[in-house]
Amino acid sequence: MRADLIIHSSPQLLTIKGGRQRGESFGELNIIEDGALAIGGENIIGVGKSQLIRQQFKAQHEINARGKILMPGFVDPHTHLVWVGDRAAEFEQRIAGASYMQIMKAGGGIMGTVMKTRAASIEEMIASAQPRMDRMLRYGTTTAEAKSGYGLDTTSELKILETIMRLQNESALELTPTFLGAHAIPSEFSDDPQAYADLVSQEMLPAVHAWWLQNFPEEALPFNDVFCEEGAFTLAQSKQIMDAAMHLGFPLKIHADEFAALGGTRLAVDLAAVSADHLVSTPADEIRALGKSGTIAVSLPCTPFGLSAEAYTPASAILEAGGCLAIATDLNPGTAWCESMQFSIALACRYLRITPAQAIVAATINAAAAISHDDRIGSMEEGKQADVLILDIDDYRHLGYRFGTNLVTTVIKKGKVVISDDEHH
Ligand SMILES: [Zn+2]
C-alpha cells in the first residue's frame, strides 16, 4: 500500500492506544519497540514493528527515528492563550510577598490584562498570541484549548472568540475554543457581582450562541467555563451560569477548588461537565463523586508552581477514587506563562507524584478526553489524526526526568512536518 510518510526504527513508539485511562489502569503507554508509523494524508494508516510496516507500505518520504522516541502530539486542554500585555511587575510584587488575592482585591491582577485586551484590535490580539502558539507547537503541543475571558463584556468576549477562530488559520496548532465570560468580576461590577453573573447568563451566553450559529453553523458549540472561587463566582452564580449554558447546548467546564473549596467539583459532576480544572483543595467526598463520574480531572501544576504555592492536585486520591486525570499548562499572564507541556509533565511527576508514563497519558489521550477529542487525537492508532512527535531521547522516562529544555525535534501535524530540527528526511 502507498503511504505519504513512513517514520521507522524508533526504539520506543508510544501508541497510548485503547482510549482514556482512569483509576488503576492509568499509565499504560502500549509501547512498540523498533516501531514504525505510516501516514496517509492527514491520518495514521499503519502502526507496528518497523520491518512489518516497511513491508506493508511504500512511501516517497521516510524518516529514520533511530535513537528517538515517537509519540502522539501533546494536547494542552486548559489555556488562556489570547491576551495582550504582561504582568511582570505583578510577579515581582508577588515574590516580594503579596498574594494573588491581595493583588486582585487591590484592583491589580486580571483587570490590568482586561483593560489592555479590551483596547486591542483583533489584529493586535493575533500578533500577541501567535508567538505563544509557535512556542507551544515547537514544544510539541499539537492541539490546545483556548479560552476567552479577558474581555468581560459582550463585545470584547466576542472579539476574543473571533480571534481564537482566526488564529486557527495562522498556525498549524489546532485550537478548541472555550467561552469564559465568567472569568472574573470586572471592576465596574465590583459593587454588584450578581449583576455581572446575570449579564453572563442572560446576555453574553445568548449572544455567543447566536454569533456561533451565524458564523460556524457546521461546528460544535464551544465549551462554557466558569471560575468558581472566592473573589470570583460563588457556587450559586456558577450554577446559574452553567445551567444557562447547558440550556443553550454548550458543553461545560469549570475552574474549581484552586484556592477555596466552594463545591465546584460536585457541581461539575452533577451537571456532567466535560472537565473540572485546578482541583487543589477538593474535599474527599467530592473526589469520590468525581472518580465515579465521566468528568475529567484537569490538574494545572504550572499554576501552584507559578505562585510558589505548596498545594498541588491530590492526584493519588483522584486515581484511587477511579478518576480520569489530565494535565495542562494553564498558560496565562498572571500565574503561569508557560507554553510547555514538557514542563507541566516534569512538575506533575514531582508534585502530583505520578510516574512519567502516567504524566504522558495525562498529557495526551486523557488531555484529549478533557476537550472531547479523544476519538480523533491523543494516541497513535490506525484511523487517528497523524499528530506525531519525534523526541531526541531513547527512553520515554526522560520526559519528566529532564526539564527546562526542549526534547522535541520534529512535530507532525495532520500528516505534515511542521517543525523539524532534523535533516534526515
Ligand atoms: Zn484557567
Short mmCIF file of C-alpha atoms and ligand atoms in Angstrom, two decimals:
data_model
loop_
_atom_site.label_atom_id
_atom_site.label_comp_id
_atom_site.label_asym_id
_atom_site.label_seq_id
_atom_site.Cartn_x
_atom_site.Cartn_y
_atom_site.Cartn_z
CA MET A 1 0.00 0.00 0.00
CA ARG A 2 1.03 3.57 -0.60
CA ALA A 3 1.76 5.96 2.26
CA ASP A 4 2.84 9.60 2.18
CA LEU A 5 5.31 9.26 5.01
CA ILE A 6 6.86 6.42 6.99
CA ILE A 7 8.71 7.03 10.26
CA HIS A 8 10.65 3.94 11.33
CA SER A 9 13.26 2.38 13.62
CA SER A 10 12.09 4.12 16.79
CA PRO A 11 13.33 2.30 19.91
CA GLN A 12 10.05 3.19 21.66
CA LEU A 13 6.87 4.07 19.81
CA LEU A 14 4.33 5.11 22.46
CA THR A 15 0.95 4.22 20.99
CA ILE A 16 -1.07 5.06 24.16
CA LYS A 17 -3.86 3.13 22.45
CA GLY A 18 -7.13 1.94 23.90
CA GLY A 19 -8.84 5.16 24.93
CA ARG A 20 -8.88 7.34 28.03
CA GLN A 21 -7.28 5.81 31.12
CA ARG A 22 -8.60 6.06 34.66
CA GLY A 23 -8.03 4.73 38.17
CA GLU A 24 -5.77 1.70 38.36
CA SER A 25 -5.31 1.34 34.60
CA PHE A 26 -3.84 4.87 34.32
CA GLY A 27 -0.33 4.98 32.81
CA GLU A 28 -0.35 2.32 30.06
CA LEU A 29 1.76 3.52 27.11
CA ASN A 30 1.47 0.35 24.96
CA ILE A 31 4.99 0.67 23.61
CA ILE A 32 6.17 -0.89 20.34
CA GLU A 33 9.94 -1.42 20.29
CA ASP A 34 11.61 -0.80 16.93
CA GLY A 35 8.34 0.82 15.98
CA ALA A 36 7.16 2.48 12.79
CA LEU A 37 4.28 4.58 11.66
CA ALA A 38 2.73 5.00 8.20
CA ILE A 39 0.87 8.22 7.42
CA GLY A 40 -1.56 8.73 4.53
CA GLY A 41 -2.95 12.23 4.08
CA GLU A 42 -3.86 13.63 7.49
CA ASN A 43 -4.18 10.26 9.18
CA ILE A 44 -2.27 7.34 10.60
CA ILE A 45 -2.73 4.32 8.32
CA GLY A 46 -0.37 1.85 9.97
CA VAL A 47 1.38 1.33 13.33
CA GLY A 48 3.65 -1.61 14.12
CA LYS A 49 7.14 -3.09 14.05
CA SER A 50 9.44 -1.33 11.58
CA GLN A 51 10.01 -4.43 9.44
CA LEU A 52 6.29 -5.11 9.12
CA ILE A 53 5.29 -1.51 8.33
CA ARG A 54 8.06 -1.17 5.73
CA GLN A 55 6.89 -4.39 4.06
CA GLN A 56 3.27 -3.35 4.11
CA PHE A 57 3.71 0.29 2.95
CA LYS A 58 5.81 2.14 0.41
CA ALA A 59 6.33 5.87 0.81
CA GLN A 60 8.12 8.63 -1.06
CA HIS A 61 9.32 10.12 2.22
CA GLU A 62 10.83 8.22 5.12
CA ILE A 63 12.21 9.44 8.42
CA ASN A 64 14.67 7.30 10.33
CA ALA A 65 13.89 7.72 14.03
CA ARG A 66 16.80 5.62 15.26
CA GLY A 67 17.56 6.52 18.87
CA LYS A 68 14.44 8.68 19.15
CA ILE A 69 11.05 8.02 20.67
CA LEU A 70 7.83 8.52 18.74
CA MET A 71 4.65 9.61 20.45
CA PRO A 72 1.36 11.42 19.81
CA GLY A 73 1.43 15.23 19.99
CA PHE A 74 0.70 16.79 23.36
CA VAL A 75 -2.79 18.11 23.93
CA ASP A 76 -3.00 21.14 26.22
CA PRO A 77 -6.61 21.14 27.46
CA HIS A 78 -6.55 24.39 29.50
CA THR A 79 -5.04 27.65 28.24
CA HIS A 80 -5.89 31.34 28.35
CA LEU A 81 -3.97 31.85 25.11
CA VAL A 82 -5.40 35.20 23.98
CA TRP A 83 -4.37 38.26 25.98
CA VAL A 84 -2.45 41.49 25.46
CA GLY A 85 0.40 42.80 27.62
CA ASP A 86 2.20 41.14 30.52
CA ARG A 87 2.22 41.10 34.32
CA ALA A 88 5.94 41.02 35.03
CA ALA A 89 5.61 43.83 37.62
CA GLU A 90 2.95 41.85 39.47
CA PHE A 91 5.22 38.81 39.53
CA GLU A 92 7.86 40.94 41.15
CA GLN A 93 5.35 42.14 43.81
CA ARG A 94 4.19 38.61 44.45
CA ILE A 95 7.63 37.16 45.06
CA ALA A 96 8.15 40.09 47.45
CA GLY A 97 5.18 38.78 49.46
CA ALA A 98 1.83 39.98 48.04
CA SER A 99 -0.75 37.20 47.46
CA TYR A 100 -2.80 36.63 44.28
CA MET A 101 -5.97 37.59 46.14
CA GLN A 102 -4.35 40.71 47.68
CA ILE A 103 -3.24 41.83 44.24
CA MET A 104 -6.72 41.12 42.81
CA LYS A 105 -8.53 42.96 45.66
CA ALA A 106 -6.21 45.95 45.22
CA GLY A 107 -7.55 46.20 41.66
CA GLY A 108 -4.43 44.73 40.10
CA GLY A 109 -4.07 41.36 38.52
CA ILE A 110 -6.55 40.26 35.94
CA MET A 111 -8.19 43.70 35.38
CA GLY A 112 -4.90 45.05 34.09
CA THR A 113 -4.91 42.39 31.38
CA VAL A 114 -8.63 43.00 30.73
CA MET A 115 -8.11 46.74 30.13
CA LYS A 116 -5.31 46.11 27.63
CA THR A 117 -7.22 43.32 25.90
CA ARG A 118 -10.43 45.39 25.61
CA ALA A 119 -8.47 48.17 23.95
CA ALA A 120 -6.76 45.88 21.42
CA SER A 121 -7.89 45.15 17.87
CA ILE A 122 -8.25 41.59 16.61
CA GLU A 123 -5.05 42.08 14.60
CA GLU A 124 -3.19 43.17 17.75
CA MET A 125 -4.51 40.18 19.68
CA ILE A 126 -3.44 37.82 16.89
CA ALA A 127 0.03 39.40 16.87
CA SER A 128 0.24 38.92 20.63
CA ALA A 129 -0.98 35.31 20.74
CA GLN A 130 0.77 33.93 17.68
CA PRO A 131 4.32 33.75 19.11
CA ARG A 132 2.87 31.79 22.02
CA MET A 133 1.26 29.35 19.59
CA ASP A 134 4.60 28.97 17.80
CA ARG A 135 6.32 28.12 21.09
CA MET A 136 3.58 25.64 22.02
CA LEU A 137 3.98 23.88 18.69
CA ARG A 138 7.78 23.86 18.97
CA TYR A 139 7.47 22.24 22.41
CA GLY A 140 5.21 19.54 20.98
CA THR A 141 1.66 20.75 21.63
CA THR A 142 -0.37 19.94 18.51
CA THR A 143 -3.84 20.77 19.88
CA ALA A 144 -4.80 23.23 22.61
CA GLU A 145 -7.96 24.51 24.20
CA ALA A 146 -8.11 28.34 24.23
CA LYS A 147 -10.39 30.38 26.47
CA SER A 148 -11.82 33.85 26.14
CA GLY A 149 -12.15 35.70 29.45
CA TYR A 150 -10.03 38.86 29.28
CA GLY A 151 -12.86 40.88 27.75
CA LEU A 152 -15.59 40.58 30.40
CA ASP A 153 -18.15 42.45 28.34
CA THR A 154 -20.19 41.07 25.47
CA THR A 155 -18.38 42.88 22.64
CA SER A 156 -14.88 42.14 23.95
CA GLU A 157 -15.64 38.49 24.69
CA LEU A 158 -16.96 38.00 21.13
CA LYS A 159 -13.85 39.76 19.82
CA ILE A 160 -11.62 37.28 21.69
CA LEU A 161 -13.62 34.29 20.43
CA GLU A 162 -13.28 35.63 16.90
CA THR A 163 -9.52 35.99 17.47
CA ILE A 164 -9.31 32.36 18.61
CA MET A 165 -11.15 31.23 15.48
CA ARG A 166 -8.93 33.37 13.22
CA LEU A 167 -5.75 32.13 14.91
CA GLN A 168 -6.62 28.66 13.61
CA ASN A 169 -5.70 29.85 10.12
CA GLU A 170 -2.40 31.37 11.26
CA SER A 171 -0.72 28.33 12.79
CA ALA A 172 -0.56 24.56 12.49
CA LEU A 173 -1.55 24.40 16.17
CA GLU A 174 -5.20 23.35 16.33
CA LEU A 175 -7.39 25.23 18.83
CA THR A 176 -10.58 24.24 20.63
CA PRO A 177 -12.46 27.35 21.80
CA THR A 178 -14.00 27.98 25.22
CA PHE A 179 -16.17 30.90 26.29
CA LEU A 180 -15.10 32.11 29.74
CA GLY A 181 -17.15 35.27 30.24
CA ALA A 182 -17.28 34.19 33.89
CA HIS A 183 -13.52 34.50 34.41
CA ALA A 184 -13.66 37.35 36.93
CA ILE A 185 -16.00 40.07 38.16
CA PRO A 186 -14.93 43.14 36.16
CA SER A 187 -14.19 46.23 38.30
CA GLU A 188 -17.26 48.12 37.03
CA PHE A 189 -19.40 45.42 38.71
CA SER A 190 -17.41 45.14 41.97
CA ASP A 191 -20.34 46.64 43.95
CA ASP A 192 -22.85 44.26 42.39
CA PRO A 193 -21.22 40.98 41.29
CA GLN A 194 -24.65 39.35 40.89
CA ALA A 195 -25.48 41.82 38.13
CA TYR A 196 -22.44 40.59 36.22
CA ALA A 197 -23.42 36.93 36.74
CA ASP A 198 -26.86 37.89 35.36
CA LEU A 199 -25.20 39.61 32.40
CA VAL A 200 -23.16 36.49 31.59
CA SER A 201 -26.13 34.14 31.83
CA GLN A 202 -28.81 36.38 30.30
CA GLU A 203 -26.95 38.45 27.70
CA MET A 204 -23.48 37.09 26.92
CA LEU A 205 -24.34 33.40 26.59
CA PRO A 206 -27.28 34.00 24.21
CA ALA A 207 -25.08 36.45 22.23
CA VAL A 208 -22.23 33.92 21.95
CA HIS A 209 -24.72 31.24 20.96
CA ALA A 210 -26.29 33.39 18.21
CA TRP A 211 -22.88 34.56 16.95
CA TRP A 212 -21.62 31.00 16.81
CA LEU A 213 -24.63 29.67 14.90
CA GLN A 214 -24.32 32.50 12.42
CA ASN A 215 -20.58 32.08 11.80
CA PHE A 216 -19.83 28.41 12.47
CA PRO A 217 -23.10 26.58 11.91
CA GLU A 218 -21.30 23.35 11.00
CA GLU A 219 -19.11 23.26 14.09
CA ALA A 220 -19.91 22.07 17.61
CA LEU A 221 -20.53 24.84 20.14
CA PRO A 222 -17.51 25.99 22.18
CA PHE A 223 -17.19 24.97 25.81
CA ASN A 224 -18.56 27.23 28.51
CA ASP A 225 -16.30 27.68 31.55
CA VAL A 226 -16.78 29.39 34.93
CA PHE A 227 -14.21 30.42 37.55
CA CYS A 228 -15.87 29.20 40.77
CA GLU A 229 -13.75 30.77 43.52
CA GLU A 230 -13.79 33.22 46.41
CA GLY A 231 -13.49 36.68 44.88
CA ALA A 232 -14.75 35.35 41.54
CA PHE A 233 -18.06 33.46 41.15
CA THR A 234 -19.94 31.88 44.06
CA LEU A 235 -21.27 28.34 43.79
CA ALA A 236 -24.80 29.69 43.20
CA GLN A 237 -23.60 32.07 40.47
CA SER A 238 -21.53 29.29 38.87
CA LYS A 239 -24.60 27.06 38.83
CA GLN A 240 -26.73 29.85 37.38
CA ILE A 241 -24.28 30.39 34.51
CA MET A 242 -23.68 26.68 33.87
CA ASP A 243 -27.43 25.99 33.88
CA ALA A 244 -27.96 28.76 31.32
CA ALA A 245 -25.09 27.43 29.18
CA MET A 246 -26.36 23.86 29.38
CA HIS A 247 -29.83 25.05 28.39
CA LEU A 248 -28.33 26.53 25.19
CA GLY A 249 -26.39 23.33 24.48
CA PHE A 250 -22.87 24.41 25.47
CA PRO A 251 -20.65 21.62 26.84
CA LEU A 252 -19.32 22.56 30.29
CA LYS A 253 -16.04 23.14 32.07
CA ILE A 254 -15.31 24.68 35.46
CA HIS A 255 -12.36 26.18 37.36
CA ALA A 256 -12.89 24.56 40.77
CA ASP A 257 -11.06 24.40 44.09
CA GLU A 258 -7.94 26.33 43.07
CA PHE A 259 -7.86 28.06 46.46
CA ALA A 260 -11.14 27.68 48.35
CA ALA A 261 -13.39 24.60 48.27
CA LEU A 262 -16.78 26.05 47.27
CA GLY A 263 -18.41 22.88 45.92
CA GLY A 264 -17.45 23.43 42.29
CA THR A 265 -16.34 19.84 41.73
CA ARG A 266 -19.66 18.48 42.99
CA LEU A 267 -21.43 20.92 40.68
CA ALA A 268 -19.34 19.74 37.71
CA VAL A 269 -20.25 16.12 38.46
CA ASP A 270 -23.95 16.95 38.94
CA LEU A 271 -24.09 18.80 35.60
CA ALA A 272 -21.95 16.18 33.78
CA ALA A 273 -19.29 18.75 32.91
CA VAL A 274 -16.63 17.51 30.49
CA SER A 275 -13.88 18.61 32.88
CA ALA A 276 -13.23 20.14 36.30
CA ASP A 277 -9.93 22.00 36.39
CA HIS A 278 -7.39 23.00 39.10
CA LEU A 279 -8.72 20.70 41.90
CA VAL A 280 -6.24 21.62 44.62
CA SER A 281 -8.44 21.99 47.71
CA THR A 282 -11.14 19.48 46.63
CA PRO A 283 -12.73 17.70 49.65
CA ALA A 284 -12.58 13.89 49.90
CA ASP A 285 -16.30 13.32 49.30
CA GLU A 286 -16.20 15.38 46.09
CA ILE A 287 -13.12 13.46 44.91
CA ARG A 288 -15.08 10.24 45.41
CA ALA A 289 -18.00 11.61 43.38
CA LEU A 290 -15.63 12.81 40.66
CA GLY A 291 -13.96 9.39 40.49
CA LYS A 292 -17.28 7.72 39.71
CA SER A 293 -18.22 10.29 37.08
CA GLY A 294 -17.32 10.91 33.44
CA THR A 295 -15.90 14.36 34.31
CA ILE A 296 -12.15 14.59 33.61
CA ALA A 297 -9.94 15.98 36.41
CA VAL A 298 -7.58 18.50 34.82
CA SER A 299 -4.62 19.36 37.02
CA LEU A 300 -2.62 22.53 36.34
CA PRO A 301 0.71 22.07 38.13
CA CYS A 302 2.30 25.14 36.50
CA THR A 303 -0.10 27.34 38.50
CA PRO A 304 0.92 26.47 42.09
CA PHE A 305 4.49 26.39 40.81
CA GLY A 306 4.00 29.86 39.30
CA LEU A 307 2.56 31.11 42.60
CA SER A 308 5.24 29.40 44.74
CA ALA A 309 2.33 27.61 46.44
CA GLU A 310 2.77 24.35 48.30
CA ALA A 311 -0.51 22.60 47.48
CA TYR A 312 -0.99 20.67 44.24
CA THR A 313 -3.80 18.46 42.94
CA PRO A 314 -4.22 15.33 45.13
CA ALA A 315 -3.63 13.02 42.17
CA SER A 316 -3.33 9.77 44.11
CA ALA A 317 -6.70 10.35 45.84
CA ILE A 318 -8.33 11.09 42.48
CA LEU A 319 -6.86 7.92 40.95
CA GLU A 320 -7.77 5.79 43.98
CA ALA A 321 -11.34 7.03 43.54
CA GLY A 322 -11.20 5.80 39.92
CA GLY A 323 -10.86 9.25 38.36
CA CYS A 324 -9.53 10.20 34.93
CA LEU A 325 -6.60 12.61 35.29
CA ALA A 326 -5.29 15.03 32.66
CA ILE A 327 -2.74 17.83 32.90
CA ALA A 328 -2.48 21.20 31.15
CA THR A 329 -0.28 24.30 31.28
CA ASP A 330 -2.97 26.86 32.26
CA LEU A 331 -0.97 29.26 30.04
CA ASN A 332 -1.95 32.74 31.28
CA PRO A 333 -0.21 36.06 32.03
CA GLY A 334 -0.97 36.16 35.77
CA THR A 335 0.08 32.87 37.31
CA ALA A 336 1.55 30.57 34.64
CA TRP A 337 3.07 31.94 31.47
CA CYS A 338 4.25 28.54 30.29
CA GLU A 339 3.80 27.13 26.78
CA SER A 340 5.47 23.80 27.52
CA MET A 341 3.59 20.58 28.26
CA GLN A 342 7.02 19.02 28.84
CA PHE A 343 7.45 21.32 31.83
CA SER A 344 3.94 20.50 33.05
CA ILE A 345 4.90 16.80 32.89
CA ALA A 346 8.09 17.47 34.89
CA LEU A 347 6.07 19.26 37.59
CA ALA A 348 3.34 16.60 37.62
CA CYS A 349 5.89 13.86 38.25
CA ARG A 350 7.37 15.72 41.21
CA TYR A 351 4.35 17.39 42.85
CA LEU A 352 1.45 15.15 41.83
CA ARG A 353 3.79 12.19 42.38
CA ILE A 354 2.80 10.39 39.22
CA THR A 355 5.21 8.40 37.03
CA PRO A 356 6.48 9.69 33.67
CA ALA A 357 4.23 7.12 31.93
CA GLN A 358 1.20 8.41 33.85
CA ALA A 359 2.10 12.04 33.16
CA ILE A 360 2.44 11.25 29.43
CA VAL A 361 -1.04 9.67 29.41
CA ALA A 362 -2.36 12.73 31.28
CA ALA A 363 -0.82 14.99 28.60
CA THR A 364 -2.09 13.05 25.57
CA ILE A 365 -5.13 10.74 25.50
CA ASN A 366 -6.65 11.98 28.78
CA ALA A 367 -5.98 15.60 27.81
CA ALA A 368 -7.75 14.88 24.51
CA ALA A 369 -10.68 13.47 26.51
CA ALA A 370 -10.80 16.72 28.52
CA ILE A 371 -11.70 18.55 25.29
CA SER A 372 -13.86 15.69 23.94
CA HIS A 373 -11.47 14.90 21.08
CA ASP A 374 -10.11 11.53 22.27
CA ASP A 375 -11.85 9.84 19.33
CA ARG A 376 -9.57 11.74 16.91
CA ILE A 377 -6.30 12.68 18.71
CA GLY A 378 -4.20 11.77 21.78
CA SER A 379 -2.92 8.35 20.68
CA MET A 380 -1.26 6.66 17.71
CA GLU A 381 -3.77 4.23 16.24
CA GLU A 382 -4.90 3.45 12.74
CA GLY A 383 -7.51 5.96 11.60
CA LYS A 384 -6.49 8.65 14.05
CA GLN A 385 -5.17 12.06 13.01
CA ALA A 386 -1.41 12.00 12.34
CA ASP A 387 -0.30 14.40 15.10
CA VAL A 388 3.12 12.96 15.95
CA LEU A 389 6.27 13.95 17.84
CA ILE A 390 9.84 12.74 17.48
CA LEU A 391 11.89 13.34 20.63
CA ASP A 392 15.63 13.26 20.95
CA ILE A 393 15.55 10.63 23.73
CA ASP A 394 15.60 6.84 23.51
CA ASP A 395 13.71 6.22 26.76
CA TYR A 396 10.35 7.91 27.44
CA ARG A 397 11.25 8.38 31.12
CA HIS A 398 13.49 11.28 30.13
CA LEU A 399 10.18 13.16 29.84
CA GLY A 400 9.58 14.32 33.38
CA TYR A 401 13.10 13.46 34.50
CA ARG A 402 14.60 16.27 32.43
CA PHE A 403 13.12 19.77 32.43
CA GLY A 404 13.69 23.29 31.17
CA THR A 405 14.91 22.32 27.69
CA ASN A 406 13.03 21.13 24.64
CA LEU A 407 13.35 17.41 23.86
CA VAL A 408 11.09 17.59 20.77
CA THR A 409 12.94 17.65 17.45
CA THR A 410 10.12 17.07 14.95
CA VAL A 411 6.43 17.93 15.05
CA ILE A 412 3.99 16.45 12.55
CA LYS A 413 0.50 17.95 12.42
CA LYS A 414 -2.24 16.34 10.32
CA GLY A 415 0.42 14.35 8.47
CA LYS A 416 2.66 17.33 7.63
CA VAL A 417 6.08 18.04 9.13
CA VAL A 418 5.58 21.50 10.66
CA ILE A 419 8.67 21.68 12.91
CA SER A 420 11.92 19.91 12.15
CA ASP A 421 15.43 20.15 13.58
CA ASP A 422 16.35 17.04 11.64
CA GLU A 423 17.93 16.86 8.19
CA HIS A 424 17.20 13.17 7.57
CA HIS A 425 14.00 13.46 5.57
ZN ZN B 1 -7.55 28.76 33.94
#
